[in-house]
mmCIF file of C-alpha atoms and ligand atoms in Angstrom:
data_model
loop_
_atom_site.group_PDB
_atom_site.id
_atom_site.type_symbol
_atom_site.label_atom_id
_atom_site.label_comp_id
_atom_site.label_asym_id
_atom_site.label_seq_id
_atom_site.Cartn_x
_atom_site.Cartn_y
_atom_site.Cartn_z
ATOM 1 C CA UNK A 1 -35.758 19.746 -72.175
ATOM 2 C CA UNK A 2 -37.020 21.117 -69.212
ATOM 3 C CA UNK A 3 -33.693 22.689 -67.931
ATOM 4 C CA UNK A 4 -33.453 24.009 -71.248
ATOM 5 C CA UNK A 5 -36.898 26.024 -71.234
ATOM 6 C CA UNK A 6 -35.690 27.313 -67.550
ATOM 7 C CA UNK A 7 -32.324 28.537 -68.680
ATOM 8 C CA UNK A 8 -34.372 30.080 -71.369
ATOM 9 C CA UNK A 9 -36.521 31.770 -69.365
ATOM 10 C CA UNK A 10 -33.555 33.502 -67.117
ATOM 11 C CA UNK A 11 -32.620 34.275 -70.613
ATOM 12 C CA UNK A 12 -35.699 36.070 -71.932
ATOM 13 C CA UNK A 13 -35.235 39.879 -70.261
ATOM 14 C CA UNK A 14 -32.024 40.416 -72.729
ATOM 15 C CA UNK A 15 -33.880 38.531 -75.693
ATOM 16 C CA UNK A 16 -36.962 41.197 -75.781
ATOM 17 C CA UNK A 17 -37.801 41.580 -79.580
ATOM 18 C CA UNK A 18 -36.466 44.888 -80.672
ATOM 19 C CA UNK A 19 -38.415 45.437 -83.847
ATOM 20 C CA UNK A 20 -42.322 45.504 -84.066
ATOM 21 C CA UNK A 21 -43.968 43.874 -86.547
ATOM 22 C CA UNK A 22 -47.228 44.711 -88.579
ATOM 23 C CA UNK A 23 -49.159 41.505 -89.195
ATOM 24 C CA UNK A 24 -50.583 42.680 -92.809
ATOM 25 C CA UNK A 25 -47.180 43.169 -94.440
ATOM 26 C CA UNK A 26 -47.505 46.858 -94.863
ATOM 27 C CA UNK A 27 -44.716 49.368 -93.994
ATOM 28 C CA UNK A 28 -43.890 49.406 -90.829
ATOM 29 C CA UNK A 29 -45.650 52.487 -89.017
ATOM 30 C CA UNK A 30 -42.713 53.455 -87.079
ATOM 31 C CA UNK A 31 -38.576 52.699 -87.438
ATOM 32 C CA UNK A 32 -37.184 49.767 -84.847
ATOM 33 C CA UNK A 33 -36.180 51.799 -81.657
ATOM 34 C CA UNK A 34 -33.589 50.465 -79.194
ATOM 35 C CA UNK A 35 -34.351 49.651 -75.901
ATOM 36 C CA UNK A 36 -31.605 49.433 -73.561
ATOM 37 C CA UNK A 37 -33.414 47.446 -70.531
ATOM 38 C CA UNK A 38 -31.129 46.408 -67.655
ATOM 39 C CA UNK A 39 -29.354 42.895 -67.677
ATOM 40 C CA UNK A 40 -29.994 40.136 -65.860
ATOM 41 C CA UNK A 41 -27.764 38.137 -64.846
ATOM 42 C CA UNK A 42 -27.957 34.125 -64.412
ATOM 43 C CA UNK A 43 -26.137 33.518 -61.213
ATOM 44 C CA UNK A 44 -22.884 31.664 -60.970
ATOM 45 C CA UNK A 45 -22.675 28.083 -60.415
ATOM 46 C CA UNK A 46 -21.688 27.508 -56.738
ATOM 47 C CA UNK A 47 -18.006 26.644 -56.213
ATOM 48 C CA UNK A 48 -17.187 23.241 -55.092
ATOM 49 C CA UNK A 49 -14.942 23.066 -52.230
ATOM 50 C CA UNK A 50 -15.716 19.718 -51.840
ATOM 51 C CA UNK A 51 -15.503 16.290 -54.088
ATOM 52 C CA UNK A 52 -19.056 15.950 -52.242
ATOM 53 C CA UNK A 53 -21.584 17.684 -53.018
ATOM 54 C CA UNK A 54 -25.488 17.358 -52.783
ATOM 55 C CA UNK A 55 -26.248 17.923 -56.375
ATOM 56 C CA UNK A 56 -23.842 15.384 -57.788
ATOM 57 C CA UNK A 57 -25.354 12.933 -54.944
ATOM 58 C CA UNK A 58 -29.084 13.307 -56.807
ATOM 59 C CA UNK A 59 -29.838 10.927 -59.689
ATOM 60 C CA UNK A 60 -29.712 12.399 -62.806
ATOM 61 C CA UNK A 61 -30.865 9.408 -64.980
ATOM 62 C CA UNK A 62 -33.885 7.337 -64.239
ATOM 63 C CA UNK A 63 -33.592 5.608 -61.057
ATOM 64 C CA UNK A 64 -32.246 2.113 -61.540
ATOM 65 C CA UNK A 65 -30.635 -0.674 -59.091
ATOM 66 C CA UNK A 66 -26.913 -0.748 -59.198
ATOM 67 C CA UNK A 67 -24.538 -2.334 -56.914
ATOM 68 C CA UNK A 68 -20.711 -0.929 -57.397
ATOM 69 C CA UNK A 69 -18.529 0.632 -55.235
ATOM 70 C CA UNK A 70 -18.882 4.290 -56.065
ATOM 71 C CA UNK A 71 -22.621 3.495 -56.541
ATOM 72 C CA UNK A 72 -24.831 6.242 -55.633
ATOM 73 C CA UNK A 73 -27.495 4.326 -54.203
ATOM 74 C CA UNK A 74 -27.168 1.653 -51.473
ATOM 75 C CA UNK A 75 -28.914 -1.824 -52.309
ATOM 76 C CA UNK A 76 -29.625 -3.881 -49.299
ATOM 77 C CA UNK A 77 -30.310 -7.462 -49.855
ATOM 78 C CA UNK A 78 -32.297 -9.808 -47.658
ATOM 79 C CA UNK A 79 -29.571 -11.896 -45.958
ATOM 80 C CA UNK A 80 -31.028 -15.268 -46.234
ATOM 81 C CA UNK A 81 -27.990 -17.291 -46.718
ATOM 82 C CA UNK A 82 -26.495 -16.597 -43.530
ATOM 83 C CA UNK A 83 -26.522 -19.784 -41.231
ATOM 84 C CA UNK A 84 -27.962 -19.470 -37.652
ATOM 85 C CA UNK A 85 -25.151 -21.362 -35.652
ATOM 86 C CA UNK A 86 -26.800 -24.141 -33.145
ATOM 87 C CA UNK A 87 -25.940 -23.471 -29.716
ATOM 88 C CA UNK A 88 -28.182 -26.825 -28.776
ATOM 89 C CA UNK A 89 -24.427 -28.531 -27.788
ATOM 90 C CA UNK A 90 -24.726 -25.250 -25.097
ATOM 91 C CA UNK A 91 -27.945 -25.269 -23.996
ATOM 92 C CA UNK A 92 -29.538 -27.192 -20.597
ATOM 93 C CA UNK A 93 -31.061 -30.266 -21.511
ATOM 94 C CA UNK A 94 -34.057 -29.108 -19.685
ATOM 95 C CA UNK A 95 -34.573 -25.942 -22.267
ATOM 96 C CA UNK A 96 -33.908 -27.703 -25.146
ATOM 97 C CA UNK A 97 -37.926 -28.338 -26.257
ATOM 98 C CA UNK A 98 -39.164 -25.044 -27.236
ATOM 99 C CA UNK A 99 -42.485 -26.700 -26.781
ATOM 100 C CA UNK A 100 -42.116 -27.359 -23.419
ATOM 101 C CA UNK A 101 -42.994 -24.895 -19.971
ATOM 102 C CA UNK A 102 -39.374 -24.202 -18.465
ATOM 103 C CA UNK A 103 -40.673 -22.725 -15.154
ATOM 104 C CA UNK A 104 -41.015 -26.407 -14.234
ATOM 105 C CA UNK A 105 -37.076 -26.438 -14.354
ATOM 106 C CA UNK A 106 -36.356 -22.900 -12.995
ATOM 107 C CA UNK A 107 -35.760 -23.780 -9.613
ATOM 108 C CA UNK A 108 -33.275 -26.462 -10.830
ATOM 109 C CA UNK A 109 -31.224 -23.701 -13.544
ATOM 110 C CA UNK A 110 -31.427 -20.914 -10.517
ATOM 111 C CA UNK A 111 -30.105 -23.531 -7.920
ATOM 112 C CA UNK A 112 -26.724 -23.831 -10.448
ATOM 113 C CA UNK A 113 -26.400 -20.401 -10.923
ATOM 114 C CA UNK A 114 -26.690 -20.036 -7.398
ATOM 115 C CA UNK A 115 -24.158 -22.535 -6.619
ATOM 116 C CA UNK A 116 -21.404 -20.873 -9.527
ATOM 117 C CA UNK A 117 -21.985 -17.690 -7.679
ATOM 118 C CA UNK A 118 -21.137 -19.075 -4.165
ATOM 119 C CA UNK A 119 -18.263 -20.247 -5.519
ATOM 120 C CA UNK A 120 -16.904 -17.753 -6.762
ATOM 121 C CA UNK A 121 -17.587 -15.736 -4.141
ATOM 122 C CA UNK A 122 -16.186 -17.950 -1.659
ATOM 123 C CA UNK A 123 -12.819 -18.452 -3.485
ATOM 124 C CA UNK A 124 -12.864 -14.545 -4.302
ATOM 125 C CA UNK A 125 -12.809 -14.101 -0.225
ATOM 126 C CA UNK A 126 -10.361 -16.533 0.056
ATOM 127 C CA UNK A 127 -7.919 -14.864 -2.427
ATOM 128 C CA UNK A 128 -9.075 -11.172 -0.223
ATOM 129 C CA UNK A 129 -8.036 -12.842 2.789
ATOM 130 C CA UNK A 130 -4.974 -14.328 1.501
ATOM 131 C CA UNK A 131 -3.698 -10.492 -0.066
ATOM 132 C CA UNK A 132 -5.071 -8.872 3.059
ATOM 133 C CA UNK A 133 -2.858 -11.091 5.386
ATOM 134 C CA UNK A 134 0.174 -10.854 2.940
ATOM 135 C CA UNK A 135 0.269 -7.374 2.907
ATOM 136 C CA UNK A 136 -0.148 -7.120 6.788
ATOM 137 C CA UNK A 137 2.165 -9.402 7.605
ATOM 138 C CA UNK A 138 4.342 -8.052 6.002
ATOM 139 C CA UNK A 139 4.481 -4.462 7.876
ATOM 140 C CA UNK A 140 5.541 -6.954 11.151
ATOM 141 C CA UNK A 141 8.782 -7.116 12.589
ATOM 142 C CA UNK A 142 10.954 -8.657 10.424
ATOM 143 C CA UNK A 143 12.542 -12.214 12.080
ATOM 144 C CA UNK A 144 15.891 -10.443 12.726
ATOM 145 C CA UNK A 145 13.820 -7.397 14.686
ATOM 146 C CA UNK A 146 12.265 -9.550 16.804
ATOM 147 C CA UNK A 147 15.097 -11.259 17.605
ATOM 148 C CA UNK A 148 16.387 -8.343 18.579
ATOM 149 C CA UNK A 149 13.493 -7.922 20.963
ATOM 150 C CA UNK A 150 14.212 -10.143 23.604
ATOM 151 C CA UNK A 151 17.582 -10.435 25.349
ATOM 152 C CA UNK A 152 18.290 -13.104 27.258
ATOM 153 C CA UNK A 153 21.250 -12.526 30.514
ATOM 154 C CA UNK A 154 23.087 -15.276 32.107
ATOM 155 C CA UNK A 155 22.855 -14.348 35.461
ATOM 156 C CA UNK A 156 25.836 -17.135 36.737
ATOM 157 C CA UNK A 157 28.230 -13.905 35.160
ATOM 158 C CA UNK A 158 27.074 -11.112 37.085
ATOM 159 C CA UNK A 159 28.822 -10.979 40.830
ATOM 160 C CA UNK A 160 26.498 -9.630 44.108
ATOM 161 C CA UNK A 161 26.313 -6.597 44.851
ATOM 162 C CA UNK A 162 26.736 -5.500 40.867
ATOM 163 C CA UNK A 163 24.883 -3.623 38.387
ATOM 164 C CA UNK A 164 25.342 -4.910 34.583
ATOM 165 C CA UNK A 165 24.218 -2.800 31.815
ATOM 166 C CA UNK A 166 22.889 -4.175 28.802
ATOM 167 C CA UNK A 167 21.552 -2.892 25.580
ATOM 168 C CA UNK A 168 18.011 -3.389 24.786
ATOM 169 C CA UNK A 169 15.918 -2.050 22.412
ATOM 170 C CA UNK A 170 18.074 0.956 22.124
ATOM 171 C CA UNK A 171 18.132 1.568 25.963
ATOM 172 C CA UNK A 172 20.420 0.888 28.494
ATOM 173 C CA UNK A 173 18.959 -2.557 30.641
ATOM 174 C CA UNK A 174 20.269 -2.349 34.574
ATOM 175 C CA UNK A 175 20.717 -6.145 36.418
ATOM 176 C CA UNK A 176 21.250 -5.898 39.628
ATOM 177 C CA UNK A 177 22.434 -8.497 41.755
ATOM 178 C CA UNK A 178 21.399 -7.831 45.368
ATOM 179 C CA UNK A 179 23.043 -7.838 48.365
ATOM 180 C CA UNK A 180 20.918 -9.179 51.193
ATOM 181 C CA UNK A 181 21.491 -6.005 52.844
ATOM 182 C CA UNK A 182 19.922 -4.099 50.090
ATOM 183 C CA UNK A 183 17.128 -6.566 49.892
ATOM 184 C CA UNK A 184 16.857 -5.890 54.025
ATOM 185 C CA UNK A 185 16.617 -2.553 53.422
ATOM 186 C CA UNK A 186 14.793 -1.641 50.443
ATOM 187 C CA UNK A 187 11.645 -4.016 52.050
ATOM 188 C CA UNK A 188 12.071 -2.117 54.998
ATOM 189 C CA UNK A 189 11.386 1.521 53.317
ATOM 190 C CA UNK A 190 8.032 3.180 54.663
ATOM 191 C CA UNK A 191 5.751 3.848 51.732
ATOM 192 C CA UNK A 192 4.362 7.210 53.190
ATOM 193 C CA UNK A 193 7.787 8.425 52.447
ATOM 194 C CA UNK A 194 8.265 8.029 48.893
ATOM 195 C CA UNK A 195 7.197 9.899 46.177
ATOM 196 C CA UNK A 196 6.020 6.928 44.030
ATOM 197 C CA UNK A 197 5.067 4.303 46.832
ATOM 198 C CA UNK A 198 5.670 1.022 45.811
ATOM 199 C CA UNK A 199 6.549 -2.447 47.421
ATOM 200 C CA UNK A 200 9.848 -3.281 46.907
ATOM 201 C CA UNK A 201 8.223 -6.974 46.699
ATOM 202 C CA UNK A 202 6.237 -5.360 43.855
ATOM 203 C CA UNK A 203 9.367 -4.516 41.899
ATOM 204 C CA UNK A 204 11.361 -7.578 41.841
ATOM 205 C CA UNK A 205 10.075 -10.793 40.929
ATOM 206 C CA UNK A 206 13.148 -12.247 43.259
ATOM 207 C CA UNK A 207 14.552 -10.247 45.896
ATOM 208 C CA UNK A 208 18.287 -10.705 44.874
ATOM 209 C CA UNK A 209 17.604 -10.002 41.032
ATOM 210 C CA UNK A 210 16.676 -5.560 40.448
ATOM 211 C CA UNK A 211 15.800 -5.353 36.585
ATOM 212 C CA UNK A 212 15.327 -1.768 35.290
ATOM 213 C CA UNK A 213 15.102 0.080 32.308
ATOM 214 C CA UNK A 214 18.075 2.607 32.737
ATOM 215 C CA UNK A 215 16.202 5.494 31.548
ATOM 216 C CA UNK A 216 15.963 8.717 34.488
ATOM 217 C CA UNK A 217 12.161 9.554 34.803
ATOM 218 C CA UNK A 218 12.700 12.994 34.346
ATOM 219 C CA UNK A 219 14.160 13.969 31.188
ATOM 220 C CA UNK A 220 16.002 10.553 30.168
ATOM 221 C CA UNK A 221 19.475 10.296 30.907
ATOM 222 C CA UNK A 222 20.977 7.176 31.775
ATOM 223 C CA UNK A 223 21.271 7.126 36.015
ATOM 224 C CA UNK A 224 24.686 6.038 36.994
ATOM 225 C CA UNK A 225 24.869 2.536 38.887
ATOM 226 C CA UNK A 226 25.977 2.474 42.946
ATOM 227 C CA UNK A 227 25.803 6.043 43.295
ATOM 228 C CA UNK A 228 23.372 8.587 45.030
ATOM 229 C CA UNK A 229 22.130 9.282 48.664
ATOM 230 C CA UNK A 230 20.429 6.024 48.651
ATOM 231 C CA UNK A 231 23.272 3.269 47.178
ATOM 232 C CA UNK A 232 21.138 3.154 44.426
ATOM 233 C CA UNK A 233 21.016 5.023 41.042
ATOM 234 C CA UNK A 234 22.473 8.748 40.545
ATOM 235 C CA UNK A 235 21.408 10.743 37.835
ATOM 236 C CA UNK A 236 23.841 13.729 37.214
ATOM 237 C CA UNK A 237 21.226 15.627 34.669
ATOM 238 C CA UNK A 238 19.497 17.142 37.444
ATOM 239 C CA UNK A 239 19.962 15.212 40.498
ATOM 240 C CA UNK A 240 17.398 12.763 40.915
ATOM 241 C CA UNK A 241 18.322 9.811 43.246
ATOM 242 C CA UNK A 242 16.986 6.547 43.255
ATOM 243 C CA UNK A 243 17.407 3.630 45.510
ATOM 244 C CA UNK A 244 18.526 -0.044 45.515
ATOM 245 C CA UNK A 245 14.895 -0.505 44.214
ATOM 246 C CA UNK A 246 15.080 1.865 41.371
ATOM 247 C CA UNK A 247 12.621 3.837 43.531
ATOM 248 C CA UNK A 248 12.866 8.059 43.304
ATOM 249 C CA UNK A 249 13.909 9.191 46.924
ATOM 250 C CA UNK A 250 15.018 12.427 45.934
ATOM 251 C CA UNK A 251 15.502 15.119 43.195
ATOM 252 C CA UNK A 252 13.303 16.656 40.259
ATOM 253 C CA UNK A 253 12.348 12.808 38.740
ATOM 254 C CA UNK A 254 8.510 12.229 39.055
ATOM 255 C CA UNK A 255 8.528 8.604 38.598
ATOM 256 C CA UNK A 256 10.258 5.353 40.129
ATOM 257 C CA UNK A 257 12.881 3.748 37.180
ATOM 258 C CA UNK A 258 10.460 1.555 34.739
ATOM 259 C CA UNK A 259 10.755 -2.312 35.081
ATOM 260 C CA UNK A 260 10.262 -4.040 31.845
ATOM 261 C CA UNK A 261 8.848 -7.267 31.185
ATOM 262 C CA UNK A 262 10.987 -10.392 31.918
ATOM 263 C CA UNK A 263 11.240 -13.899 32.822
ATOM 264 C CA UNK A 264 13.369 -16.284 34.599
ATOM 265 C CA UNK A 265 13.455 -19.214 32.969
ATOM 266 C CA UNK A 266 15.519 -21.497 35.185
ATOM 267 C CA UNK A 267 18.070 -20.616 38.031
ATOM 268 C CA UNK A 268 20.120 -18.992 36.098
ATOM 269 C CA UNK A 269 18.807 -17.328 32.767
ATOM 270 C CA UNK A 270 16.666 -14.605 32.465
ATOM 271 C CA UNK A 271 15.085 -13.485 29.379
ATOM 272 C CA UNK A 272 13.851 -9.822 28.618
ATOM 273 C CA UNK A 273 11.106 -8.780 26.394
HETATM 274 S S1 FES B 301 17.199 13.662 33.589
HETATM 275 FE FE1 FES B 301 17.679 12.657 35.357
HETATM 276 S S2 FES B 301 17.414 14.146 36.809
HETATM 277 FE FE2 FES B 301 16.878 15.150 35.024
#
């Protein structure tokens, strides 16, 4: 009723009464005159570009409870069916009264959690250790590498007064079996003369055995055996010359030949590396 009496109201500009009336019944005083007043219009209904929309969301009937799937209105129950599950099979026998003061047993419940967090740390810097080692051992030498890295020289095969080269870590390896003369000799060198002093003592763990790394100290070529001014080592490059000691006597090298580690392990084997 009330939407009606609204719409009629919009309504009432272009319903104005277009004849007067006298109230006694006697002719009228003056004819009906037209009056053209300017229309109102009721504005259009708003277009629906939705399924949604706000009005068709308001309730339209008296308000009622409903519960349906397209319902307008949403009903929430009290849920007082649903069963609280008992977690008392989970729970610390010491927490179990909820009467009873549990700071009494705190020191007890920490101490456990305590001792599952030591645990677990522990084994979780086990398993660090354990990766950490795994992955850094395995950036080593392989086995077959450092096999590679030692050599070991029979030194029954080599004659006196010869010079073997081996191969060695990708260099050339000098053995040099000493005459007694050379040994004589090279002890006999004054050290004010040489460019890189050293004892000939210093350089050869037994006088008759010269190991050297057959590198030249200047710019690396390989020195050729029993040649030179001094018996010793030539090196053709650039002329360096090196004695029965692997000791520079003369020419551009700075440095006497390098001796690498070795060993003897008995009479007759010697091991390199
Ligand atoms: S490399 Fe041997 S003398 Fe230059």
């Amino acid at each position: 009723m009330l939407s009606f009496v609204a719409r009629s109201a919009n309504a009432s500009s272009v319903t104005v009464a277009a004849t007067q009336t006298v109230a006694n019944g006697t002719k009228a005083l003056c004819p009906a005159v037209s009056i053209q007043i300017e229309r109102t219009l009721v504005p259009p209904a708003p277009q629906k570009l939705t399924t949604n929309s706000l009005t068709a969301s308001l309730p339209k009937n008296p308000i009622r409870a409903a519960a349906s799937l397209g319902g307008p209105i949403q009903v929430r129950f009290a849920h007082t069916d649903i069963q609280v599950p008992d977690f008392s099979a989970y729970r610390r026998s010491s927490v179990k009264d909820n009467t009873a003061d549990t700071r009494s047993s705190a020191a007890s419940r920490q101490g456990f959690s305590y001792l599952i967090v030591g645990s677990g740390a522990v084994g979780g810097a086990y398993a660090a250790k354990s990766v950490v080692g795994e992955f850094v051992s395995s950036m080593s030498a392989s086995a077959d590498v450092l096999a590679l890295a030692k050599i070991e020289v029979k030194l029954n095969d080599i004659p006196e007064g010869k010079n073997v080269t081996f191969k060695w870590r990708g260099k050339p390896l000098f053995i040099r079996h000493r005459t007694a003369a050379e040994i004589d000799a090279e002890s006999n060198v004054d050290l004010s003369s040489l460019r890189d002093p050293q004892l000939d003592s210093d350089r050869a763990q037994r006088p008759e055995w010269l190991v050297l790394l057959g590198v030249c100290t200047h710019l690396g070529c390989v020195p050729i055996a029993n040649s030179g001014d001094f018996g010793g080592y030539y090196c053709p490059c650039h002329g360096s010359h090196y004695d029965s000691s692997g000791r520079i006597r003369k020419g551009p090298a700075p440095l006497n030949l390098e001796i690498p580690t070795h060993t003897f392990v008995d009479e007759n084997t010697l091991v390199v590396g």
